[in-house]
Amino acid sequence: MSVPPAPPLLLASVSPQRRAILEQLRIPFDVVAPHYEEHGGDPLEHAAGKARSVEGEDRPVLGVDTEVVVDGEALGKPAGPAEAEAMLERLSGRTHEVVSGLCLRTAAWEELHAETTRVTFRPLDARDLAHYIGSGEWKGRAGSYAIQGLGASLVERLEGDYLNVVGLPGALLVRLLAERFPGTYGFG
């Protein structure tokens, strides 16, 4: 018995990392830029705002927001290399959290969840910092690093969903799709 093809999700994000994760998981999707302006640092609120800003009609809409949190403070995207270096120094030899809010919704229902992954950096010396800052990979990255690239060399240990650190809690999304659309997206 064959299952009809799944309607593509509407991804309320222009993030290349989120697109890459959906492609990796072979979840069909189309990209729609959200009409939402972020204020404050609540990833659940931002995920919901992004998803609610897109009209999905009969298709599920996915909104996601990710924050890097250390000592209870969200580290945003650095404005320049000095700020990036300061963030990485703060994360050096310590454990921080990567917290994502995920909103999956249709006209009939909405799922809103948070996912947290703990990441521990190895101690970083001046050479490590200069090498990473020189790579430019920190640009446009919350917490000043990209774990899917050279930033992996900064990480000593990870507890939780690796894809969450990249930018989309994949295990959570797969579970929700399996529950809400059994068999339709190839899960459940």
Short mmCIF file of C-alpha atoms in Angstrom, two decimals, residues 7-188:
data_model
loop_
_atom_site.label_atom_id
_atom_site.label_comp_id
_atom_site.label_asym_id
_atom_site.label_seq_id
_atom_site.Cartn_x
_atom_site.Cartn_y
_atom_site.Cartn_z
CA PRO A 7 2.57 18.15 1.08
CA PRO A 8 5.80 20.14 1.44
CA LEU A 9 6.20 21.90 4.76
CA LEU A 10 6.43 25.66 4.62
CA LEU A 11 9.68 26.60 6.34
CA ALA A 12 9.26 30.07 7.84
CA SER A 13 12.99 30.77 7.70
CA VAL A 14 15.67 31.74 5.20
CA SER A 15 18.39 29.90 7.17
CA PRO A 16 20.60 27.76 4.93
CA GLN A 17 21.32 25.48 7.90
CA ARG A 18 17.63 24.72 8.42
CA ARG A 19 17.19 24.02 4.70
CA ALA A 20 20.17 21.65 4.78
CA ILE A 21 18.76 19.76 7.78
CA LEU A 22 15.35 19.30 6.12
CA GLU A 23 17.10 18.10 2.95
CA GLN A 24 19.24 15.70 5.02
CA LEU A 25 16.10 14.27 6.66
CA ARG A 26 14.39 14.13 3.22
CA ILE A 27 11.44 16.16 4.41
CA PRO A 28 9.87 18.02 1.48
CA PHE A 29 9.61 21.76 2.05
CA ASP A 30 9.30 25.18 0.48
CA VAL A 31 10.89 28.30 1.96
CA VAL A 32 8.84 31.37 2.86
CA ALA A 33 10.50 34.35 4.52
CA PRO A 34 8.65 35.06 7.78
CA HIS A 35 7.12 38.48 8.37
CA TYR A 36 8.20 38.67 11.99
CA GLU A 37 10.58 40.97 13.84
CA GLU A 38 12.46 39.44 16.78
CA HIS A 39 12.51 41.32 20.08
CA GLY A 40 14.15 39.87 23.17
CA GLY A 41 15.67 36.41 23.40
CA ASP A 42 12.84 33.90 23.82
CA PRO A 43 13.29 31.21 21.15
CA LEU A 44 9.79 29.76 21.76
CA GLU A 45 8.18 33.14 21.21
CA HIS A 46 10.27 33.74 18.08
CA ALA A 47 9.51 30.29 16.63
CA ALA A 48 5.77 30.84 17.15
CA GLY A 49 5.94 34.37 15.73
CA LYS A 50 7.74 33.17 12.60
CA ALA A 51 5.32 30.28 12.02
CA ARG A 52 2.23 32.41 12.69
CA SER A 53 3.44 35.08 10.24
CA VAL A 54 3.13 32.66 7.31
CA GLU A 55 -0.22 31.56 5.86
CA GLY A 56 0.02 27.84 5.22
CA GLU A 57 -3.57 27.17 4.08
CA ASP A 58 -3.61 23.34 3.94
CA ARG A 59 0.13 22.89 4.51
CA PRO A 60 2.02 22.64 7.81
CA VAL A 61 4.20 25.63 8.67
CA LEU A 62 7.48 25.26 10.58
CA GLY A 63 9.05 28.09 12.57
CA VAL A 64 12.31 27.68 14.50
CA ASP A 65 14.56 29.96 16.53
CA THR A 66 17.82 29.01 18.24
CA GLU A 67 19.77 30.75 21.00
CA VAL A 68 23.12 30.03 22.63
CA VAL A 69 22.79 30.54 26.40
CA VAL A 70 25.57 30.78 28.98
CA ASP A 71 25.11 31.86 32.61
CA GLY A 72 21.44 32.50 31.82
CA GLU A 73 22.32 35.05 29.11
CA ALA A 74 21.55 34.58 25.42
CA LEU A 75 24.55 35.25 23.20
CA GLY A 76 23.36 36.68 19.94
CA LYS A 77 25.23 37.09 16.69
CA PRO A 78 28.48 39.01 17.09
CA ALA A 79 28.77 42.47 15.55
CA GLY A 80 32.44 42.00 14.69
CA PRO A 81 35.58 39.95 15.35
CA ALA A 82 36.28 41.46 18.78
CA GLU A 83 32.79 40.57 20.02
CA ALA A 84 33.08 37.08 18.48
CA GLU A 85 36.40 36.52 20.26
CA ALA A 86 34.92 37.70 23.58
CA MET A 87 32.01 35.25 23.19
CA LEU A 88 34.34 32.35 22.39
CA GLU A 89 36.56 33.24 25.37
CA ARG A 90 33.46 33.14 27.55
CA LEU A 91 32.54 29.68 26.22
CA SER A 92 36.11 28.33 26.49
CA GLY A 93 36.40 25.31 28.80
CA ARG A 94 32.75 25.61 29.81
CA THR A 95 29.35 24.09 29.14
CA HIS A 96 26.61 26.16 27.57
CA GLU A 97 23.13 25.43 26.26
CA VAL A 98 21.75 25.68 22.77
CA VAL A 99 18.01 26.25 23.13
CA SER A 100 15.62 26.06 20.20
CA GLY A 101 11.96 26.87 20.02
CA LEU A 102 10.03 24.92 17.39
CA CYS A 103 6.51 25.71 16.21
CA LEU A 104 4.73 23.33 13.81
CA ARG A 105 1.23 24.47 12.93
CA THR A 106 -1.69 24.14 10.58
CA ALA A 107 -4.98 26.03 10.51
CA ALA A 108 -6.41 23.39 12.91
CA TRP A 109 -3.64 22.95 15.52
CA GLU A 110 -0.28 24.16 16.77
CA GLU A 111 2.62 22.35 18.44
CA LEU A 112 5.07 24.54 20.35
CA HIS A 113 8.12 22.92 21.96
CA ALA A 114 11.59 23.73 23.24
CA GLU A 115 14.71 21.59 22.82
CA THR A 116 17.95 22.05 24.77
CA THR A 117 21.37 20.61 23.91
CA ARG A 118 24.35 21.02 26.24
CA VAL A 119 27.67 21.78 24.53
CA THR A 120 31.03 21.80 26.30
CA PHE A 121 33.94 23.63 24.68
CA ARG A 122 37.52 22.53 25.24
CA PRO A 123 39.80 25.16 26.77
CA LEU A 124 40.78 27.58 24.00
CA ASP A 125 44.11 29.39 23.87
CA ALA A 126 45.02 32.55 21.93
CA ARG A 127 46.11 30.51 18.88
CA ASP A 128 42.77 28.62 18.81
CA LEU A 129 40.85 31.88 19.01
CA ALA A 130 42.94 33.60 16.31
CA HIS A 131 42.58 30.60 13.98
CA TYR A 132 38.81 30.46 14.37
CA ILE A 133 38.26 34.22 14.18
CA GLY A 134 40.49 34.31 11.09
CA SER A 135 38.31 31.70 9.40
CA GLY A 136 35.34 34.11 9.37
CA GLU A 137 32.99 31.23 10.18
CA TRP A 138 31.73 33.10 13.26
CA LYS A 139 29.94 35.71 11.13
CA GLY A 140 26.15 35.61 11.49
CA ARG A 141 26.29 32.78 14.06
CA ALA A 142 24.62 32.86 17.46
CA GLY A 143 27.34 32.32 20.03
CA SER A 144 30.00 32.98 17.33
CA TYR A 145 30.46 29.40 16.15
CA ALA A 146 29.15 26.83 13.66
CA ILE A 147 29.42 23.27 14.97
CA GLN A 148 28.90 21.84 11.47
CA GLY A 149 32.13 23.44 10.25
CA LEU A 150 35.47 24.35 11.76
CA GLY A 151 33.57 25.13 14.98
CA ALA A 152 33.48 21.37 15.64
CA SER A 153 37.14 21.69 16.63
CA LEU A 154 36.11 23.87 19.58
CA VAL A 155 33.75 21.26 21.03
CA GLU A 156 34.80 18.68 23.60
CA ARG A 157 31.40 17.12 24.37
CA LEU A 158 27.77 17.36 23.32
CA GLU A 159 24.71 16.12 25.22
CA GLY A 160 21.51 16.03 23.17
CA ASP A 161 20.49 16.60 19.57
CA TYR A 162 23.44 17.60 17.36
CA LEU A 163 21.08 18.99 14.69
CA ASN A 164 19.63 21.32 17.33
CA VAL A 165 23.07 22.97 17.62
CA VAL A 166 23.22 23.31 13.82
CA GLY A 167 19.86 25.13 13.90
CA LEU A 168 16.85 22.79 13.89
CA PRO A 169 15.94 20.14 16.49
CA GLY A 170 15.66 17.25 14.01
CA ALA A 171 14.65 14.50 16.46
CA LEU A 172 11.82 16.66 17.83
CA LEU A 173 10.57 17.54 14.33
CA VAL A 174 10.63 13.90 13.20
CA ARG A 175 8.67 12.85 16.30
CA LEU A 176 6.03 15.55 15.73
CA LEU A 177 5.66 14.67 12.03
CA ALA A 178 5.30 10.97 12.93
CA GLU A 179 2.59 11.79 15.48
CA ARG A 180 0.66 14.33 13.40
CA PHE A 181 1.12 12.78 9.92
CA PRO A 182 1.76 9.02 10.45
CA GLY A 183 3.58 7.58 7.44
CA THR A 184 3.10 10.70 5.34
CA TYR A 185 6.63 12.08 5.69
CA GLY A 186 8.22 8.62 5.94
CA PHE A 187 8.09 8.53 9.73
CA GLY A 188 5.76 6.73 12.11
#
